[in-house]
Amino acid sequence: MTDNFSTNRPFLCGEASIETSPRSKILYGLLLLAICVGACFAPPSAKGEIAQPSGTANATDHVKRAPSINATPERVTVGVEPGRSEIRWDTGDGSVGFVYVSTNGEKRTLFATGPTGRATAPWIKRASYLFELYRDVEQRTLLAAVTISGVSALKVSPKASLKVSPLTTLWQNNAQWLLAAVALVVLYFAVYFSTPGEMRTGFPAEPSTSPRQLHVVRNLLLGLVVFACVDGAIFHTELYTSILAPDSFAGRMAILTRAEKERVSSGLKEVLVVGDSRVAEGFSATAADKLGSEGGFKFVSLAEPASSIDIWYYMLREIDPTARRYSAIVIPYGYGYNRRRGQLLKIPMAAPLLRYSDCFDFTSSFEEWSDRFRAFTACILRGSALQSDVIDLFEHPAVRAESIRSEHKRILARAAYKGRADDIAGTSYDPNTGQITFPSRLTETQREAIKGSLQEPSQSESEQLIALQRQWIRRILKRYSNSPTAIVLVPTPRGPFGRFSRTSMAYQTFFSGMTMDKPILSLPEHTFDFLEAPEYYFDGYHVNAKGRQKFTETVVAELVKQLKPANSAHFASDPEQF
Amino acid sequence: MLFNSFQYWIFFLIVLALFYSVPFRVGKVLLLCASYVFYMWWDPRFIVLILTSTIVDYWLGILLESASGRRKKLLLVVSLVVNLGILGFFKYYNFFAGSLATLLHLPQSSVILQIILPVGISFYTFASLSYTIDVYWGKMKAVRNFIDYAFFIAFFPHLIAGPIIRGRQFISQIQNWRRPATVVVQSGIVLILSGLLKKIVFADRFAIVSDKYFGDLGGHPGWLSAWSGCVAFALQVFFDFSGYTDIARGCAKLLGFEFPLNFARPALSRNPPDLWQRWHITLSLWLRDYLFMPLSRRRRGRFALYRNLILVMVLVGLWHGANWTFVLWGAYHGVLLLSHRVFDRATAGTLLSEVMRKRLFVPFSVALMFLCYAVSVAFFRASTLQDSAFILRGMFGFHHVTGNFLFTTGTVVLFFISLFLAVAQERNQFIDRLALAPARVQIPAYVCVFLTLELFPVTDQVPFVYFQF
């Protein structure tokens, strides 16, 4: 429920492997074709070292990405003249980033700034250049990095040289001037053919008579029907979903669910953990597997930043159509996320999972009518929820192709993720005065997150949040009512200063009086109280590597204990009973 | 209630359904009420202004018809004073008072008033004035039915940003209203869709580029940035205003009314006079008929002609906004018109003139005219003269840096798409013909438009540029 924008965000927990399907290959081919067309219209880059912040920042604000920095090409052939490479970066959240470059590990120098952009480095020599994207000018928070290797033309292997596409070579050889000339010629002939020669003295009005019978309503309705069908064929199938930006919320959700659907069962007792960024940072499936292996458990984490319980429901529906795949499903509950922001992200995030029949249920999760309208439209016309992604694809087809190609790297990175090493130890909070003292090493982002986490939700916010969780827990339980899968509710740690919070994480606070279609299991309210200390957190919401280990150990220990066959009989509709 | 808002389309569909469910005499009143509701949506207080202008000109029209000699002139003067007085006070008071205060070294706070500019005031004032002047000249009869007159002034599709309609074109349509033919309805739908495309896909996307430049001029030095920003704004303002006009005309058609053409591919203009025949046509014609021609009739001669040209164009600039940047924008266009006229006279009958008329040369003329127009954006879009000067210095290389190309791949593609659509429309009315096209053409066209509107709109609602005028 809290969105997390940390650098090394876990991408896909578990050891799932993804194979490229034949359909994906065809799509990939189509994408490459689009790249060729797109490349023909790519704007010429600025000359020299002038950084060029991209103009798409506003247009693609709604696609939340992981911070990235890419170089094209990463391996630059250097002859007599220096080579060149284009650096593209994106901080992912619209904040200003600082790109530094160091040559052969020497001192870093500022290369460019901006939330997103590209800049050409036309001075690549035979050396190694490390380009690093930092959140701050003090170079404290590294967001992403890329290395460019300048290699001698003589040393480039024939195989390596084959990797550089002719288009790239053409582009690097100042093809932008050729492109500009072609554009001018096109412009010339377009205007030439538009004119009959003589100056116009008048302009004809629209037609007022027709030689044939017109069918206004019929054609309009048919147009709408065909449009809805085209939208369905493109966006309600795998056709577009398979080329969603892997860094976007929608793309990550699509990849996660696809990978989990395609994963072959381990034959062990599989436990699925869903959740938002707090669980994504807090729970390690790899560590859990080691801890739970003796009990025959296999853990899978599909926790995803900024997701919420309604999205988990749709995710479960997608990956577990028979509702019998998992031994247990761990669902966190609690407070603490930017509600408005969550609402805005929810639609594109849920888009790859939505069906036509969800138009009323999904809409009911929103309070404002404008959001409800957007949610409804997203179910019927899924493309409307993926506007930013489509625009991004058209604007940067090559980048998209590259990021889809490197999808497996992200999956591996997600599985290998060990959590953030830094902590906020030394931060103190006085609940009486409300004063917070930060150690000097904390960044502004960390400080803001800590301040944000200390703000108690308002009465109405709490009520809405509880209502949402009750509504969707009920739906999840209904779905699993006839299934052997155990549903485990886990209270999420409230933050580094959770002990001062007035909010109760008691099961009753959230689910008292609720009719359950299935017995559930809930971990005790105070299970994670020991984690609510600054040394276990790297900001106001998310645990660090140390906290991650502790959280995982506790969850696994509790689950192993509770999921023993002997204990299963104790499942009750009111967990406080046992 | 913007034309690109969901609210407006709910409002329009309700009005459309109600209008066709009652006889026209009732429907007319209903449309008038709907128009007032539409206007009051912005600020209910300003309904008083529109009602004042309507009532005064309605009575003056009747009185003018029967009056003669000095009394007739006096009545016209009253109409001019009332209409221009309201316009002048609300739109220009602060500008003139502020300028005078600066001239006399008085503190601005002593003369500046907190005045809100009523939306659409320039448009309905000109519509109202055209009526009284036409009645004065005897070109039309005074309207005896108040509802008809009020309807002409307040009819909501043109109320906020034109096109500037004239009594003699529109009142007869009210008096002889007929259900629109199928082809007119079809044409209206095509216009609405084209207007929406122009606004929320083209204009708003070019706006991202231009806002980036004009929102941070200091951060974008260099000729490449300046030209990118200005060309982007030139395209934005065209698609924005032309899109508004298309929607207005389309809505009017669906209700059985015709509005005059307001834009005819101005980006394909070959020279300044051609530009003003294609750009905001109703304003150009209004100024020609009610200002330029009367001035030219009073005093003939080349110098007087040139003077009138500049004067009218300065007023065109001032019509757009109370700022010295607009005055200079108008003057710049006046100078362009004048230069063209002088050049034309000087080269008449020469080889150069012959070459320039050749079809092969037309693209160069069009490009030159477009660039000249882009230069004028430095005055039109900048908030102050200092900003204009900064942009112009940038455009002509005085910043001594290259700057950034601000267009993205998407906006470059949009530019070419818009060019080809303009060319197709210019050559054979491609867009207009869609209204007559068979289903096999029309349905795919609709699908393309719907898909474009679904996938490529700018989701943040950007107000129409011409609302501020």
PDB file of N, CA and C in Angstrom, chain B residues 278-333:
ATOM      1  N   ARG B 278      -6.947  33.181 -44.312  1.00  0.00           N
ATOM      2  CA  ARG B 278      -7.065  31.806 -43.829  1.00  0.00           C
ATOM      3  C   ARG B 278      -7.115  31.718 -42.308  1.00  0.00           C
ATOM      4  N   TRP B 279      -6.611  32.686 -41.629  1.00  0.00           N
ATOM      5  CA  TRP B 279      -6.480  32.661 -40.171  1.00  0.00           C
ATOM      6  C   TRP B 279      -7.550  33.547 -39.539  1.00  0.00           C
ATOM      7  N   HIS B 280      -8.330  32.999 -38.656  1.00  0.00           N
ATOM      8  CA  HIS B 280      -9.384  33.741 -37.954  1.00  0.00           C
ATOM      9  C   HIS B 280     -10.149  34.615 -38.960  1.00  0.00           C
ATOM     10  N   ILE B 281     -10.708  33.928 -39.937  1.00  0.00           N
ATOM     11  CA  ILE B 281     -11.323  34.609 -41.081  1.00  0.00           C
ATOM     12  C   ILE B 281     -12.429  35.566 -40.635  1.00  0.00           C
ATOM     13  N   THR B 282     -13.221  35.144 -39.665  1.00  0.00           N
ATOM     14  CA  THR B 282     -14.351  35.997 -39.273  1.00  0.00           C
ATOM     15  C   THR B 282     -13.876  37.314 -38.651  1.00  0.00           C
ATOM     16  N   LEU B 283     -12.769  37.275 -37.953  1.00  0.00           N
ATOM     17  CA  LEU B 283     -12.233  38.521 -37.383  1.00  0.00           C
ATOM     18  C   LEU B 283     -11.648  39.394 -38.500  1.00  0.00           C
ATOM     19  N   SER B 284     -10.927  38.762 -39.420  1.00  0.00           N
ATOM     20  CA  SER B 284     -10.343  39.533 -40.534  1.00  0.00           C
ATOM     21  C   SER B 284     -11.441  40.220 -41.337  1.00  0.00           C
ATOM     22  N   LEU B 285     -12.503  39.464 -41.618  1.00  0.00           N
ATOM     23  CA  LEU B 285     -13.589  40.041 -42.420  1.00  0.00           C
ATOM     24  C   LEU B 285     -14.324  41.135 -41.653  1.00  0.00           C
ATOM     25  N   TRP B 286     -14.475  40.925 -40.376  1.00  0.00           N
ATOM     26  CA  TRP B 286     -15.150  41.926 -39.538  1.00  0.00           C
ATOM     27  C   TRP B 286     -14.366  43.242 -39.592  1.00  0.00           C
ATOM     28  N   LEU B 287     -13.072  43.118 -39.376  1.00  0.00           N
ATOM     29  CA  LEU B 287     -12.244  44.323 -39.363  1.00  0.00           C
ATOM     30  C   LEU B 287     -12.182  44.962 -40.751  1.00  0.00           C
ATOM     31  N   ARG B 288     -12.152  44.133 -41.768  1.00  0.00           N
ATOM     32  CA  ARG B 288     -12.149  44.684 -43.132  1.00  0.00           C
ATOM     33  C   ARG B 288     -13.436  45.465 -43.396  1.00  0.00           C
ATOM     34  N   ASP B 289     -14.585  44.846 -43.043  1.00  0.00           N
ATOM     35  CA  ASP B 289     -15.864  45.458 -43.380  1.00  0.00           C
ATOM     36  C   ASP B 289     -16.226  46.643 -42.494  1.00  0.00           C
ATOM     37  N   TYR B 290     -15.903  46.533 -41.217  1.00  0.00           N
ATOM     38  CA  TYR B 290     -16.381  47.567 -40.285  1.00  0.00           C
ATOM     39  C   TYR B 290     -15.318  48.578 -39.889  1.00  0.00           C
ATOM     40  N   LEU B 291     -14.091  48.347 -40.296  1.00  0.00           N
ATOM     41  CA  LEU B 291     -13.044  49.287 -39.884  1.00  0.00           C
ATOM     42  C   LEU B 291     -12.183  49.715 -41.065  1.00  0.00           C
ATOM     43  N   PHE B 292     -11.613  48.762 -41.748  1.00  0.00           N
ATOM     44  CA  PHE B 292     -10.678  49.095 -42.812  1.00  0.00           C
ATOM     45  C   PHE B 292     -11.379  49.779 -43.989  1.00  0.00           C
ATOM     46  N   MET B 293     -12.473  49.197 -44.435  1.00  0.00           N
ATOM     47  CA  MET B 293     -13.177  49.766 -45.585  1.00  0.00           C
ATOM     48  C   MET B 293     -13.712  51.175 -45.292  1.00  0.00           C
ATOM     49  N   PRO B 294     -14.382  51.377 -44.148  1.00  0.00           N
ATOM     50  CA  PRO B 294     -14.833  52.751 -43.851  1.00  0.00           C
ATOM     51  C   PRO B 294     -13.668  53.733 -43.766  1.00  0.00           C
ATOM     52  N   LEU B 295     -12.557  53.295 -43.187  1.00  0.00           N
ATOM     53  CA  LEU B 295     -11.391  54.189 -43.097  1.00  0.00           C
ATOM     54  C   LEU B 295     -10.853  54.499 -44.486  1.00  0.00           C
ATOM     55  N   SER B 296     -10.808  53.473 -45.319  1.00  0.00           N
ATOM     56  CA  SER B 296     -10.257  53.647 -46.663  1.00  0.00           C
ATOM     57  C   SER B 296     -11.154  54.520 -47.520  1.00  0.00           C
ATOM     58  N   ARG B 297     -12.472  54.448 -47.252  1.00  0.00           N
ATOM     59  CA  ARG B 297     -13.385  55.281 -48.034  1.00  0.00           C
ATOM     60  C   ARG B 297     -13.219  56.758 -47.685  1.00  0.00           C
ATOM     61  N   ARG B 298     -12.864  57.021 -46.452  1.00  0.00           N
ATOM     62  CA  ARG B 298     -12.715  58.414 -46.009  1.00  0.00           C
ATOM     63  C   ARG B 298     -11.543  59.094 -46.679  1.00  0.00           C
ATOM     64  N   ARG B 299     -10.436  58.408 -46.711  1.00  0.00           N
ATOM     65  CA  ARG B 299      -9.242  59.046 -47.285  1.00  0.00           C
ATOM     66  C   ARG B 299      -8.522  58.057 -48.184  1.00  0.00           C
ATOM     67  N   ARG B 300      -8.342  58.434 -49.415  1.00  0.00           N
ATOM     68  CA  ARG B 300      -7.685  57.534 -50.358  1.00  0.00           C
ATOM     69  C   ARG B 300      -6.209  57.900 -50.480  1.00  0.00           C
ATOM     70  N   GLY B 301      -5.489  57.117 -51.197  1.00  0.00           N
ATOM     71  CA  GLY B 301      -4.063  57.391 -51.356  1.00  0.00           C
ATOM     72  C   GLY B 301      -3.230  56.309 -50.723  1.00  0.00           C
ATOM     73  N   ARG B 302      -2.004  56.139 -51.251  1.00  0.00           N
ATOM     74  CA  ARG B 302      -1.179  55.037 -50.794  1.00  0.00           C
ATOM     75  C   ARG B 302      -0.794  55.160 -49.322  1.00  0.00           C
ATOM     76  N   PHE B 303      -0.439  56.400 -48.930  1.00  0.00           N
ATOM     77  CA  PHE B 303      -0.005  56.582 -47.548  1.00  0.00           C
ATOM     78  C   PHE B 303      -1.146  56.268 -46.581  1.00  0.00           C
ATOM     79  N   ALA B 304      -2.327  56.755 -46.938  1.00  0.00           N
ATOM     80  CA  ALA B 304      -3.494  56.519 -46.077  1.00  0.00           C
ATOM     81  C   ALA B 304      -3.777  55.023 -45.982  1.00  0.00           C
ATOM     82  N   LEU B 305      -3.611  54.357 -47.100  1.00  0.00           N
ATOM     83  CA  LEU B 305      -3.844  52.907 -47.127  1.00  0.00           C
ATOM     84  C   LEU B 305      -2.887  52.188 -46.185  1.00  0.00           C
ATOM     85  N   TYR B 306      -1.617  52.550 -46.294  1.00  0.00           N
ATOM     86  CA  TYR B 306      -0.617  51.911 -45.439  1.00  0.00           C
ATOM     87  C   TYR B 306      -0.889  52.221 -43.963  1.00  0.00           C
ATOM     88  N   ARG B 307      -1.214  53.459 -43.718  1.00  0.00           N
ATOM     89  CA  ARG B 307      -1.505  53.853 -42.338  1.00  0.00           C
ATOM     90  C   ARG B 307      -2.689  53.047 -41.787  1.00  0.00           C
ATOM     91  N   ASN B 308      -3.732  52.950 -42.638  1.00  0.00           N
ATOM     92  CA  ASN B 308      -4.923  52.203 -42.191  1.00  0.00           C
ATOM     93  C   ASN B 308      -4.596  50.738 -41.931  1.00  0.00           C
ATOM     94  N   LEU B 309      -3.753  50.230 -42.800  1.00  0.00           N
ATOM     95  CA  LEU B 309      -3.341  48.826 -42.662  1.00  0.00           C
ATOM     96  C   LEU B 309      -2.697  48.590 -41.293  1.00  0.00           C
ATOM     97  N   ILE B 310      -1.739  49.460 -40.996  1.00  0.00           N
ATOM     98  CA  ILE B 310      -1.031  49.319 -39.711  1.00  0.00           C
ATOM     99  C   ILE B 310      -2.002  49.528 -38.552  1.00  0.00           C
ATOM    100  N   LEU B 311      -2.838  50.560 -38.686  1.00  0.00           N
ATOM    101  CA  LEU B 311      -3.788  50.870 -37.613  1.00  0.00           C
ATOM    102  C   LEU B 311      -4.713  49.680 -37.334  1.00  0.00           C
ATOM    103  N   VAL B 312      -5.241  49.107 -38.408  1.00  0.00           N
ATOM    104  CA  VAL B 312      -6.170  47.988 -38.240  1.00  0.00           C
ATOM    105  C   VAL B 312      -5.452  46.812 -37.597  1.00  0.00           C
ATOM    106  N   MET B 313      -4.249  46.559 -38.035  1.00  0.00           N
ATOM    107  CA  MET B 313      -3.531  45.401 -37.477  1.00  0.00           C
ATOM    108  C   MET B 313      -3.137  45.633 -36.009  1.00  0.00           C
ATOM    109  N   VAL B 314      -2.841  46.884 -35.677  1.00  0.00           N
ATOM    110  CA  VAL B 314      -2.562  47.173 -34.257  1.00  0.00           C
ATOM    111  C   VAL B 314      -3.829  46.898 -33.438  1.00  0.00           C
ATOM    112  N   LEU B 315      -4.969  47.276 -34.013  1.00  0.00           N
ATOM    113  CA  LEU B 315      -6.227  47.010 -33.306  1.00  0.00           C
ATOM    114  C   LEU B 315      -6.509  45.511 -33.215  1.00  0.00           C
ATOM    115  N   VAL B 316      -6.111  44.786 -34.259  1.00  0.00           N
ATOM    116  CA  VAL B 316      -6.247  43.320 -34.205  1.00  0.00           C
ATOM    117  C   VAL B 316      -5.432  42.796 -33.023  1.00  0.00           C
ATOM    118  N   GLY B 317      -4.229  43.318 -32.905  1.00  0.00           N
ATOM    119  CA  GLY B 317      -3.375  42.904 -31.789  1.00  0.00           C
ATOM    120  C   GLY B 317      -4.019  43.232 -30.460  1.00  0.00           C
ATOM    121  N   LEU B 318      -4.522  44.463 -30.368  1.00  0.00           N
ATOM    122  CA  LEU B 318      -5.134  44.911 -29.119  1.00  0.00           C
ATOM    123  C   LEU B 318      -6.400  44.112 -28.799  1.00  0.00           C
ATOM    124  N   TRP B 319      -7.104  43.703 -29.838  1.00  0.00           N
ATOM    125  CA  TRP B 319      -8.297  42.875 -29.637  1.00  0.00           C
ATOM    126  C   TRP B 319      -7.918  41.583 -28.915  1.00  0.00           C
ATOM    127  N   HIS B 320      -6.743  41.081 -29.234  1.00  0.00           N
ATOM    128  CA  HIS B 320      -6.326  39.818 -28.631  1.00  0.00           C
ATOM    129  C   HIS B 320      -5.990  39.958 -27.157  1.00  0.00           C
ATOM    130  N   GLY B 321      -5.546  41.098 -26.747  1.00  0.00           N
ATOM    131  CA  GLY B 321      -5.223  41.240 -25.332  1.00  0.00           C
ATOM    132  C   GLY B 321      -4.674  42.608 -25.013  1.00  0.00           C
ATOM    133  N   ALA B 322      -4.877  42.991 -23.748  1.00  0.00           N
ATOM    134  CA  ALA B 322      -4.432  44.306 -23.316  1.00  0.00           C
ATOM    135  C   ALA B 322      -2.994  44.221 -22.834  1.00  0.00           C
ATOM    136  N   ASN B 323      -2.100  44.233 -23.769  1.00  0.00           N
ATOM    137  CA  ASN B 323      -0.688  44.161 -23.409  1.00  0.00           C
ATOM    138  C   ASN B 323       0.109  44.734 -24.581  1.00  0.00           C
ATOM    139  N   TRP B 324       1.227  45.356 -24.276  1.00  0.00           N
ATOM    140  CA  TRP B 324       2.039  45.933 -25.357  1.00  0.00           C
ATOM    141  C   TRP B 324       2.578  44.854 -26.293  1.00  0.00           C
ATOM    142  N   THR B 325       2.700  43.642 -25.772  1.00  0.00           N
ATOM    143  CA  THR B 325       3.183  42.550 -26.639  1.00  0.00           C
ATOM    144  C   THR B 325       2.176  42.296 -27.768  1.00  0.00           C
ATOM    145  N   PHE B 326       0.889  42.398 -27.442  1.00  0.00           N
ATOM    146  CA  PHE B 326      -0.128  42.194 -28.478  1.00  0.00           C
ATOM    147  C   PHE B 326      -0.145  43.359 -29.467  1.00  0.00           C
ATOM    148  N   VAL B 327       0.094  44.543 -28.942  1.00  0.00           N
ATOM    149  CA  VAL B 327       0.154  45.718 -29.828  1.00  0.00           C
ATOM    150  C   VAL B 327       1.286  45.503 -30.838  1.00  0.00           C
ATOM    151  N   LEU B 328       2.423  45.064 -30.321  1.00  0.00           N
ATOM    152  CA  LEU B 328       3.567  44.837 -31.220  1.00  0.00           C
ATOM    153  C   LEU B 328       3.302  43.672 -32.176  1.00  0.00           C
ATOM    154  N   TRP B 329       2.591  42.690 -31.673  1.00  0.00           N
ATOM    155  CA  TRP B 329       2.233  41.553 -32.534  1.00  0.00           C
ATOM    156  C   TRP B 329       1.400  42.043 -33.720  1.00  0.00           C
ATOM    157  N   GLY B 330       0.417  42.874 -33.409  1.00  0.00           N
ATOM    158  CA  GLY B 330      -0.421  43.430 -34.480  1.00  0.00           C
ATOM    159  C   GLY B 330       0.401  44.298 -35.420  1.00  0.00           C
ATOM    160  N   ALA B 331       1.224  45.148 -34.826  1.00  0.00           N
ATOM    161  CA  ALA B 331       2.046  46.058 -35.653  1.00  0.00           C
ATOM    162  C   ALA B 331       2.976  45.252 -36.557  1.00  0.00           C
ATOM    163  N   TYR B 332       3.526  44.193 -36.008  1.00  0.00           N
ATOM    164  CA  TYR B 332       4.437  43.334 -36.792  1.00  0.00           C
ATOM    165  C   TYR B 332       3.687  42.769 -38.004  1.00  0.00           C
ATOM    166  N   HIS B 333       2.470  42.297 -37.775  1.00  0.00           N
ATOM    167  CA  HIS B 333       1.701  41.765 -38.900  1.00  0.00           C
ATOM    168  C   HIS B 333       1.326  42.866 -39.882  1.00  0.00           C
TER     169      HIS B 333
END
